[in-house]
Amino acid sequence: MKGVEADFEKATEENPEFAESGAVMATPYEGIFVFGSQDPRSRVLTDLGFSLPADLDKVIGDEFGANISKERTDLLDTDAVVWIVSDPAQDEAGLHKNPLYADLDTVKQGREVYVKETGDYGNSVSFVTVLSLPYMLERLVPQLAAAVDGDTGTKVAQPAS
């Protein structure tokens, strides 16, 4: 456990911009499903220093996450949005068909992070265990750093699954 805590400390020390940034984790399940503050996936973001959208838990209620209406895509207009998807290219195209989402600064400035839900990386993000966290952080932290680096020309890379 101490090794994992050290991994988080190192990531936050090397990426101080995380503490000044907002992020949210979601999946395109039956529309847009957003994970709340009590979900382990969102806790990874807050443990890295990110803040979650202010109204997130108000919209989700006491659930670990919930589907949001197209009108609440504003919750996704953060410095980084992490998408857990089955097919990054296909799901990105589908998400961008929603004009309310496609018009967000997050999208226009290329601050989306896509994690393919299958494979080792996707499983590490979905199941968040003390054993999977080091593997996840090794891949997720560089993607998040690219998303929030302030340069819209930076492409958020897709790590191997």
Coordinates of N, CA, C and O in Angstrom, one line a residue:
M1 N 0.8 -1.2 0.0 CA 0.0 0.0 0.0 C 0.9 1.3 0.0 O 0.5 2.2 -0.7
K2 N 2.0 1.2 0.8 CA 2.8 2.4 0.8 C 3.4 2.7 -0.6 O 3.6 3.9 -0.9
G3 N 3.7 1.7 -1.3 CA 4.2 1.9 -2.7 C 3.2 2.6 -3.6 O 3.6 3.5 -4.4
V4 N 2.0 2.2 -3.4 CA 0.9 2.9 -4.2 C 0.8 4.3 -3.8 O 0.6 5.2 -4.6
E5 N 0.8 4.6 -2.5 CA 0.7 6.0 -2.0 C 1.9 6.8 -2.5 O 1.7 7.9 -2.9
A6 N 3.1 6.2 -2.6 CA 4.2 6.9 -3.1 C 4.1 7.2 -4.6 O 4.5 8.2 -5.1
D7 N 3.4 6.2 -5.3 CA 3.2 6.5 -6.8 C 2.3 7.7 -7.0 O 2.5 8.5 -7.9
F8 N 1.2 7.8 -6.1 CA 0.3 9.0 -6.2 C 1.1 10.3 -5.8 O 0.9 11.3 -6.5
E9 N 1.9 10.2 -4.8 CA 2.7 11.4 -4.4 C 3.6 11.8 -5.5 O 3.7 13.0 -5.8
K10 N 4.3 10.9 -6.1 CA 5.2 11.2 -7.2 C 4.4 11.9 -8.4 O 4.9 12.8 -8.9
A11 N 3.3 11.3 -8.7 CA 2.5 11.8 -9.8 C 2.1 13.3 -9.6 O 2.1 14.1 -10.4
T12 N 1.6 13.5 -8.3 CA 1.2 14.9 -8.0 C 2.3 15.9 -7.9 O 2.2 17.0 -8.3
E13 N 3.5 15.4 -7.4 CA 4.7 16.3 -7.4 C 5.2 16.6 -8.8 O 5.6 17.8 -9.1
E14 N 5.1 15.6 -9.7 CA 5.6 15.9 -11.1 C 4.6 16.6 -11.9 O 5.0 17.1 -13.0
N15 N 3.4 16.7 -11.5 CA 2.3 17.3 -12.3 C 1.5 18.3 -11.4 O 0.3 18.0 -11.1
P16 N 2.1 19.4 -11.0 CA 1.4 20.3 -10.1 C 0.1 20.9 -10.7 O -0.8 21.3 -10.0
E17 N 0.1 20.9 -12.1 CA -1.1 21.4 -12.8 C -2.4 20.6 -12.5 O -3.5 21.1 -12.6
F18 N -2.2 19.4 -12.0 CA -3.4 18.6 -11.7 C -4.2 19.2 -10.6 O -5.4 19.2 -10.6
A19 N -3.5 19.8 -9.6 CA -4.2 20.5 -8.5 C -5.0 21.7 -8.9 O -5.8 22.2 -8.1
E20 N -4.7 22.2 -10.0 CA -5.3 23.4 -10.5 C -6.4 23.1 -11.6 O -6.9 24.0 -12.3
S21 N -6.6 21.8 -11.8 CA -7.5 21.3 -12.9 C -8.7 20.5 -12.4 O -8.6 19.9 -11.4
G22 N -9.7 20.6 -13.3 CA -10.8 19.7 -13.0 C -10.9 18.6 -14.0 O -10.4 18.7 -15.1
A23 N -11.5 17.5 -13.5 CA -11.6 16.3 -14.4 C -12.8 15.5 -14.0 O -13.4 15.7 -12.9
V24 N -13.2 14.6 -14.9 CA -14.4 13.8 -14.6 C -14.1 12.5 -15.4 O -13.4 12.5 -16.4
M25 N -14.7 11.4 -14.9 CA -14.6 10.1 -15.6 C -16.0 9.7 -16.0 O -17.0 9.8 -15.2
A26 N -16.1 9.2 -17.3 CA -17.4 8.8 -17.8 C -17.3 7.7 -18.8 O -16.2 7.3 -19.2
T27 N -18.5 7.2 -19.2 CA -18.5 6.1 -20.2 C -19.8 6.3 -21.1 O -20.8 6.8 -20.5
P28 N -19.7 6.1 -22.4 CA -20.9 6.3 -23.2 C -21.8 5.1 -23.1 O -22.1 4.3 -24.1
Y29 N -22.3 4.8 -21.9 CA -23.3 3.7 -21.7 C -24.7 4.3 -21.6 O -25.0 5.1 -20.7
E30 N -25.5 3.8 -22.5 CA -26.9 4.3 -22.5 C -27.0 5.8 -22.5 O -27.7 6.4 -21.7
G31 N -26.2 6.4 -23.3 CA -26.1 7.9 -23.4 C -24.7 8.2 -22.8 O -23.7 7.8 -23.2
I32 N -24.7 9.0 -21.7 CA -23.5 9.4 -21.0 C -23.7 9.1 -19.6 O -24.5 9.6 -18.9
F33 N -22.8 8.1 -19.1 CA -22.8 7.7 -17.7 C -21.6 8.4 -17.0 O -20.5 8.2 -17.5
V34 N -21.8 9.1 -16.0 CA -20.7 9.8 -15.3 C -20.5 9.2 -13.9 O -21.5 8.9 -13.2
F35 N -19.3 9.0 -13.5 CA -19.0 8.4 -12.2 C -18.9 9.5 -11.1 O -18.2 10.6 -11.4
G36 N -19.5 9.3 -10.0 CA -19.5 10.3 -8.9 C -18.3 10.3 -8.0 O -17.4 9.4 -8.2
S37 N -18.3 11.1 -7.1 CA -17.1 11.3 -6.2 C -16.8 10.1 -5.3 O -15.7 9.9 -4.9
Q38 N -17.8 9.2 -5.1 CA -17.6 8.1 -4.2 C -17.2 6.8 -5.0 O -16.8 5.8 -4.4
D39 N -17.1 6.9 -6.3 CA -16.7 5.8 -7.2 C -15.1 5.8 -7.2 O -14.5 6.9 -7.2
P40 N -14.5 4.6 -7.1 CA -13.1 4.5 -7.1 C -12.4 5.2 -8.3 O -11.3 5.7 -8.2
R41 N -13.1 5.1 -9.4 CA -12.5 5.8 -10.6 C -12.3 7.3 -10.4 O -11.3 7.8 -10.8
S42 N -13.3 7.9 -9.9 CA -13.2 9.3 -9.6 C -12.3 9.6 -8.5 O -11.6 10.7 -8.5
R43 N -12.2 8.7 -7.5 CA -11.2 8.9 -6.4 C -9.8 8.9 -6.9 O -8.9 9.6 -6.3
V44 N -9.5 8.2 -8.0 CA -8.2 8.2 -8.6 C -7.9 9.6 -9.0 O -6.8 10.2 -8.8
L45 N -8.9 10.2 -9.7 CA -8.7 11.6 -10.2 C -8.4 12.6 -9.0 O -7.5 13.4 -9.1
T46 N -9.3 12.5 -8.0 CA -9.1 13.4 -6.8 C -7.8 13.1 -6.1 O -7.2 14.1 -5.6
D47 N -7.4 11.9 -6.0 CA -6.2 11.5 -5.3 C -5.0 12.1 -6.1 O -3.9 12.3 -5.5
L48 N -5.1 12.3 -7.4 CA -4.1 12.9 -8.2 C -4.1 14.4 -8.1 O -3.2 15.1 -8.6
G49 N -5.1 15.0 -7.4 CA -5.2 16.4 -7.2 C -6.3 17.1 -8.0 O -6.6 18.3 -7.8
F50 N -7.0 16.4 -8.9 CA -8.0 17.0 -9.7 C -9.3 17.3 -8.9 O -9.5 16.6 -7.9
S51 N -10.0 18.3 -9.2 CA -11.3 18.6 -8.6 C -12.4 18.0 -9.6 O -12.2 18.0 -10.8
L52 N -13.5 17.6 -9.0 CA -14.6 17.1 -9.8 C -15.6 18.2 -10.0 O -15.5 19.2 -9.3
P53 N -16.4 18.2 -11.0 CA -17.4 19.2 -11.2 C -18.2 19.5 -10.0 O -18.7 18.5 -9.3
A54 N -18.5 20.7 -9.7 CA -19.2 21.1 -8.5 C -20.6 20.5 -8.3 O -20.9 20.1 -7.2
D55 N -21.3 20.4 -9.4 CA -22.7 19.9 -9.3 C -22.8 18.4 -9.5 O -23.9 17.8 -9.6
L56 N -21.6 17.7 -9.7 CA -21.6 16.3 -10.0 C -22.5 15.4 -9.1 O -23.4 14.7 -9.5
D57 N -22.2 15.5 -7.8 CA -22.9 14.6 -6.8 C -24.4 15.1 -6.7 O -25.2 14.2 -6.4
K58 N -24.6 16.4 -6.9 CA -26.0 16.8 -6.8 C -26.8 16.2 -8.0 O -28.0 15.8 -7.8
V59 N -26.2 16.1 -9.1 CA -26.9 15.5 -10.3 C -27.0 13.9 -10.1 O -28.0 13.3 -10.4
I60 N -26.0 13.3 -9.6 CA -25.9 11.9 -9.5 C -26.7 11.4 -8.3 O -27.3 10.3 -8.3
G61 N -26.8 12.2 -7.2 CA -27.5 11.7 -6.0 C -26.5 10.8 -5.2 O -25.3 11.0 -5.2
D62 N -27.1 9.8 -4.5 CA -26.2 9.0 -3.6 C -25.8 7.7 -4.3 O -25.3 6.8 -3.7
E63 N -25.8 7.7 -5.7 CA -25.3 6.6 -6.4 C -23.8 6.7 -6.7 O -23.3 7.8 -6.6
F64 N -23.2 5.6 -7.2 CA -21.8 5.7 -7.6 C -21.6 6.4 -8.9 O -20.5 6.9 -9.3
G65 N -22.7 6.6 -9.6 CA -22.7 7.2 -10.9 C -24.1 7.2 -11.5 O -25.0 6.5 -11.0
A66 N -24.3 7.9 -12.6 CA -25.6 8.0 -13.2 C -25.5 8.5 -14.6 O -24.5 9.2 -15.0
N67 N -26.5 8.2 -15.4 CA -26.6 8.7 -16.7 C -27.1 10.2 -16.6 O -27.9 10.5 -15.7
I68 N -26.5 11.0 -17.4 CA -26.9 12.4 -17.4 C -27.6 12.8 -18.7 O -27.4 12.1 -19.7
S69 N -28.4 13.7 -18.6 CA -29.2 14.2 -19.8 C -28.2 14.9 -20.7 O -27.2 15.4 -20.3
K70 N -28.6 15.0 -22.0 CA -27.7 15.7 -23.0 C -27.6 17.2 -22.5 O -26.5 17.8 -22.8
E71 N -28.6 17.7 -21.8 CA -28.5 19.1 -21.4 C -27.5 19.3 -20.2 O -27.1 20.4 -20.0
R72 N -27.1 18.2 -19.6 CA -26.1 18.3 -18.5 C -24.7 18.0 -18.9 O -23.8 17.7 -18.1
T73 N -24.4 18.0 -20.3 CA -23.1 17.7 -20.7 C -22.1 18.8 -20.2 O -20.9 18.6 -20.3
D74 N -22.6 19.9 -19.7 CA -21.8 20.9 -19.1 C -20.9 20.3 -18.0 O -19.8 20.8 -17.7
L75 N -21.3 19.2 -17.3 CA -20.5 18.6 -16.3 C -19.2 18.0 -16.9 O -18.3 17.7 -16.1
L76 N -19.2 17.8 -18.2 CA -18.0 17.2 -18.8 C -17.1 18.3 -19.3 O -16.0 18.0 -19.8
D77 N -17.4 19.6 -19.2 CA -16.6 20.7 -19.6 C -15.5 21.0 -18.6 O -15.6 22.0 -17.9
T78 N -14.6 20.1 -18.4 CA -13.6 20.2 -17.4 C -12.2 20.3 -18.2 O -12.2 20.2 -19.4
D79 N -11.2 20.3 -17.4 CA -9.8 20.4 -18.0 C -9.4 19.1 -18.6 O -8.6 19.0 -19.5
A80 N -10.1 18.0 -18.2 CA -9.8 16.7 -18.8 C -11.1 15.8 -18.5 O -11.6 15.8 -17.4
V81 N -11.5 15.1 -19.5 CA -12.6 14.1 -19.3 C -12.0 12.8 -19.8 O -11.4 12.6 -20.8
V82 N -12.1 11.8 -18.9 CA -11.6 10.5 -19.1 C -12.8 9.6 -19.5 O -13.7 9.4 -18.7
W83 N -12.7 9.1 -20.7 CA -13.8 8.2 -21.2 C -13.3 6.7 -21.2 O -12.2 6.4 -21.7
I84 N -14.1 5.9 -20.6 CA -13.9 4.4 -20.6 C -14.8 3.9 -21.7 O -16.0 4.0 -21.6
V85 N -14.2 3.4 -22.8 CA -14.9 3.1 -24.0 C -14.6 1.7 -24.5 O -13.5 1.1 -24.2
S86 N -15.4 1.2 -25.4 CA -15.2 -0.1 -26.0 C -14.3 0.0 -27.2 O -13.4 -0.8 -27.5
D87 N -14.5 1.1 -28.0 CA -13.7 1.3 -29.2 C -13.4 2.8 -29.3 O -14.3 3.6 -29.6
P88 N -12.2 3.2 -28.9 CA -11.9 4.7 -28.8 C -12.3 5.5 -30.1 O -13.0 6.5 -29.9
A89 N -12.0 5.0 -31.3 CA -12.3 5.8 -32.5 C -13.8 5.9 -32.7 O -14.4 6.9 -33.0
Q90 N -14.5 4.7 -32.6 CA -15.9 4.7 -32.8 C -16.7 5.4 -31.8 O -17.6 6.2 -32.1
D91 N -16.3 5.2 -30.5 CA -17.0 5.9 -29.4 C -16.8 7.4 -29.5 O -17.7 8.2 -29.2
E92 N -15.5 7.9 -29.8 CA -15.3 9.3 -29.9 C -16.2 9.9 -31.0 O -16.8 11.0 -30.8
A93 N -16.3 9.2 -32.2 CA -17.1 9.7 -33.3 C -18.6 9.8 -32.8 O -19.2 10.8 -33.1
G94 N -19.0 8.8 -32.1 CA -20.4 8.8 -31.6 C -20.7 10.0 -30.6 O -21.7 10.7 -30.7
L95 N -19.7 10.2 -29.7 CA -19.9 11.2 -28.7 C -19.9 12.6 -29.4 O -20.6 13.5 -29.0
H96 N -19.1 12.8 -30.4 CA -18.9 14.1 -31.1 C -20.2 14.4 -32.0 O -20.3 15.5 -32.4
K97 N -21.0 13.4 -32.2 CA -22.3 13.6 -32.9 C -23.3 14.4 -32.1 O -24.2 15.1 -32.6
N98 N -23.1 14.4 -30.8 CA -24.0 15.2 -29.9 C -23.4 16.6 -29.9 O -22.4 16.9 -29.3
P99 N -24.2 17.6 -30.5 CA -23.7 18.9 -30.6 C -23.5 19.6 -29.3 O -22.6 20.5 -29.1
L100 N -24.2 19.2 -28.3 CA -24.0 19.8 -26.9 C -22.7 19.4 -26.3 O -22.1 20.2 -25.6
Y101 N -22.3 18.2 -26.6 CA -21.0 17.8 -26.2 C -19.8 18.3 -27.1 O -18.8 18.8 -26.6
A102 N -20.0 18.1 -28.4 CA -19.0 18.5 -29.3 C -18.6 20.0 -29.2 O -17.5 20.4 -29.6
D103 N -19.5 20.8 -28.7 CA -19.3 22.3 -28.6 C -18.6 22.7 -27.3 O -18.2 23.8 -27.2
L104 N -18.3 21.7 -26.5 CA -17.6 22.0 -25.2 C -16.1 22.3 -25.5 O -15.5 21.8 -26.4
D105 N -15.5 23.2 -24.7 CA -14.1 23.5 -24.8 C -13.3 22.3 -24.6 O -12.2 22.2 -25.3
T106 N -13.7 21.4 -23.8 CA -12.9 20.1 -23.5 C -12.7 19.4 -24.9 O -11.6 18.9 -25.1
V107 N -13.7 19.4 -25.7 CA -13.6 18.7 -27.0 C -12.8 19.5 -28.0 O -11.9 19.1 -28.6
K108 N -13.2 20.8 -28.1 CA -12.5 21.7 -29.0 C -11.0 21.8 -28.8 O -10.3 22.0 -29.7
Q109 N -10.6 21.7 -27.5 CA -9.2 21.8 -27.2 C -8.5 20.5 -27.0 O -7.3 20.5 -26.6
G110 N -9.2 19.4 -27.4 CA -8.5 18.1 -27.4 C -8.1 17.6 -26.0 O -7.0 17.0 -25.8
R111 N -8.9 17.8 -25.0 CA -8.6 17.4 -23.6 C -9.3 16.1 -23.2 O -9.5 15.9 -22.0
E112 N -9.7 15.3 -24.2 CA -10.3 14.0 -23.9 C -9.3 12.9 -23.8 O -8.3 12.9 -24.6
V113 N -9.5 12.1 -22.8 CA -8.6 10.9 -22.6 C -9.5 9.7 -22.8 O -10.6 9.6 -22.2
Y114 N -9.1 8.8 -23.7 CA -9.8 7.6 -24.0 C -9.1 6.4 -23.5 O -7.9 6.2 -23.7
V115 N -9.8 5.5 -22.7 CA -9.3 4.3 -22.2 C -10.1 3.2 -22.7 O -11.3 3.1 -22.4
K116 N -9.5 2.3 -23.5 CA -10.3 1.1 -24.0 C -10.6 0.2 -22.8 O -9.7 -0.2 -22.1
E117 N -11.9 -0.1 -22.6 CA -12.3 -0.8 -21.5 C -11.8 -2.3 -21.4 O -11.7 -2.8 -20.3
T118 N -11.4 -2.9 -22.5 CA -10.9 -4.2 -22.4 C -9.3 -4.2 -22.4 O -8.7 -3.2 -22.6
G119 N -8.7 -5.3 -22.0 CA -7.3 -5.3 -21.9 C -6.9 -4.9 -20.5 O -7.7 -4.5 -19.6
D120 N -5.6 -5.0 -20.3 CA -5.0 -4.8 -18.9 C -5.3 -3.3 -18.5 O -5.6 -3.1 -17.3
Y121 N -5.0 -2.4 -19.3 CA -5.2 -1.0 -18.9 C -6.7 -0.7 -18.6 O -7.0 -0.1 -17.6
G122 N -7.6 -1.1 -19.5 CA -9.0 -0.8 -19.2 C -9.5 -1.5 -18.0 O -10.2 -0.9 -17.2
N123 N -9.0 -2.7 -17.8 CA -9.4 -3.5 -16.5 C -8.8 -2.8 -15.3 O -9.5 -2.7 -14.3
S124 N -7.6 -2.2 -15.4 CA -7.0 -1.5 -14.2 C -7.8 -0.3 -13.9 O -8.0 0.1 -12.7
V125 N -8.4 0.4 -14.9 CA -9.2 1.6 -14.6 C -10.6 1.2 -14.1 O -11.1 1.9 -13.2
S126 N -11.1 0.2 -14.7 CA -12.5 -0.2 -14.3 C -12.6 -0.9 -12.9 O -13.5 -0.7 -12.2
F127 N -11.5 -1.6 -12.5 CA -11.6 -2.4 -11.3 C -10.8 -1.8 -10.1 O -11.0 -2.3 -9.0
V128 N -10.0 -0.8 -10.4 CA -9.2 -0.1 -9.4 C -8.9 -0.9 -8.1 O -9.7 -0.8 -7.1
T129 N -7.8 -1.6 -8.1 CA -7.4 -2.4 -7.0 C -6.0 -1.9 -6.6 O -5.3 -1.3 -7.4
V130 N -5.5 -2.2 -5.4 CA -4.2 -1.8 -5.0 C -3.2 -2.4 -5.9 O -2.1 -1.8 -6.1
L131 N -3.4 -3.6 -6.5 CA -2.5 -4.2 -7.4 C -2.5 -3.6 -8.8 O -1.5 -3.6 -9.5
S132 N -3.7 -3.1 -9.2 CA -3.7 -2.5 -10.5 C -3.4 -1.0 -10.6 O -3.1 -0.5 -11.7
L133 N -3.4 -0.3 -9.5 CA -3.1 1.1 -9.5 C -1.8 1.5 -10.1 O -1.7 2.5 -10.9
P134 N -0.7 0.9 -9.7 CA 0.6 1.3 -10.3 C 0.6 1.2 -11.9 O 1.1 2.1 -12.5
Y135 N 0.0 0.1 -12.4 CA -0.1 -0.1 -13.8 C -0.9 1.0 -14.4 O -0.6 1.5 -15.5
M136 N -2.1 1.3 -13.8 CA -3.0 2.3 -14.3 C -2.3 3.7 -14.3 O -2.3 4.4 -15.3
L137 N -1.7 4.0 -13.2 CA -1.0 5.4 -13.1 C 0.1 5.5 -14.1 O 0.2 6.6 -14.7
E138 N 0.8 4.5 -14.4 CA 1.9 4.5 -15.4 C 1.3 5.0 -16.8 O 2.0 5.6 -17.6
R139 N 0.1 4.6 -17.1 CA -0.5 4.9 -18.4 C -1.4 6.2 -18.3 O -1.4 7.0 -19.2
L140 N -2.2 6.3 -17.2 CA -3.2 7.4 -17.1 C -2.5 8.7 -16.9 O -2.9 9.7 -17.5
V141 N -1.5 8.8 -16.0 CA -0.9 10.1 -15.7 C -0.3 10.8 -16.9 O -0.6 12.0 -17.1
P142 N 0.4 10.1 -17.8 CA 0.9 10.8 -19.0 C -0.3 11.3 -19.9 O -0.2 12.4 -20.5
Q143 N -1.4 10.6 -20.0 CA -2.5 11.0 -20.8 C -3.1 12.3 -20.1 O -3.4 13.2 -20.8
L144 N -3.3 12.3 -18.8 CA -3.9 13.4 -18.1 C -2.9 14.6 -18.2 O -3.4 15.7 -18.4
A145 N -1.6 14.4 -18.1 CA -0.7 15.5 -18.2 C -0.8 16.1 -19.6 O -0.7 17.4 -19.7
A146 N -0.9 15.3 -20.7 CA -1.1 15.9 -22.0 C -2.4 16.7 -22.2 O -2.4 17.7 -22.8
A147 N -3.4 16.2 -21.5 CA -4.7 16.8 -21.6 C -4.7 18.2 -21.0 O -5.4 19.1 -21.4
V148 N -4.0 18.4 -19.9 CA -4.1 19.6 -19.1 C -2.8 20.5 -19.3 O -2.6 21.4 -18.5
D149 N -2.0 20.2 -20.3 CA -0.7 21.0 -20.4 C -0.9 22.4 -20.9 O 0.1 23.1 -21.0
G150 N -2.1 22.8 -21.3 CA -2.4 24.1 -21.8 C -2.1 24.3 -23.2 O -2.3 25.4 -23.7
D151 N -1.6 23.3 -23.9 CA -1.3 23.4 -25.3 C -2.3 22.6 -26.1 O -2.3 21.4 -26.1
T152 N -3.1 23.3 -26.9 CA -4.2 22.6 -27.6 C -3.6 21.8 -28.7 O -4.3 20.9 -29.3
G153 N -2.4 22.0 -29.1 CA -1.7 21.2 -30.1 C -1.2 19.8 -29.6 O -0.9 18.9 -30.4
T154 N -1.2 19.6 -28.3 CA -0.8 18.4 -27.7 C -1.8 17.3 -28.0 O -3.0 17.5 -27.6
K155 N -1.4 16.2 -28.5 CA -2.4 15.1 -28.8 C -2.2 14.1 -27.6 O -1.2 13.8 -27.2
V156 N -3.4 13.8 -27.0 CA -3.4 12.8 -25.9 C -3.2 11.4 -26.5 O -4.1 10.9 -27.3
A157 N -2.1 10.8 -26.2 CA -1.8 9.5 -26.8 C -2.6 8.4 -26.2 O -3.1 8.5 -25.1
Q158 N -2.8 7.4 -27.0 CA -3.5 6.1 -26.6 C -2.4 5.1 -26.2 O -1.7 4.6 -27.1
P159 N -2.2 4.8 -24.9 CA -1.3 3.8 -24.6 C -1.8 2.4 -25.0 O -3.0 2.2 -25.2
A160 N -0.8 1.5 -25.1 CA -1.2 0.1 -25.5 C -2.1 -0.5 -24.3 O -1.8 -0.1 -23.1
S161 N -3.0 -1.3 -24.6 CA -3.9 -1.9 -23.6 C -3.1 -2.9 -22.8 O -3.4 -3.3 -21.8

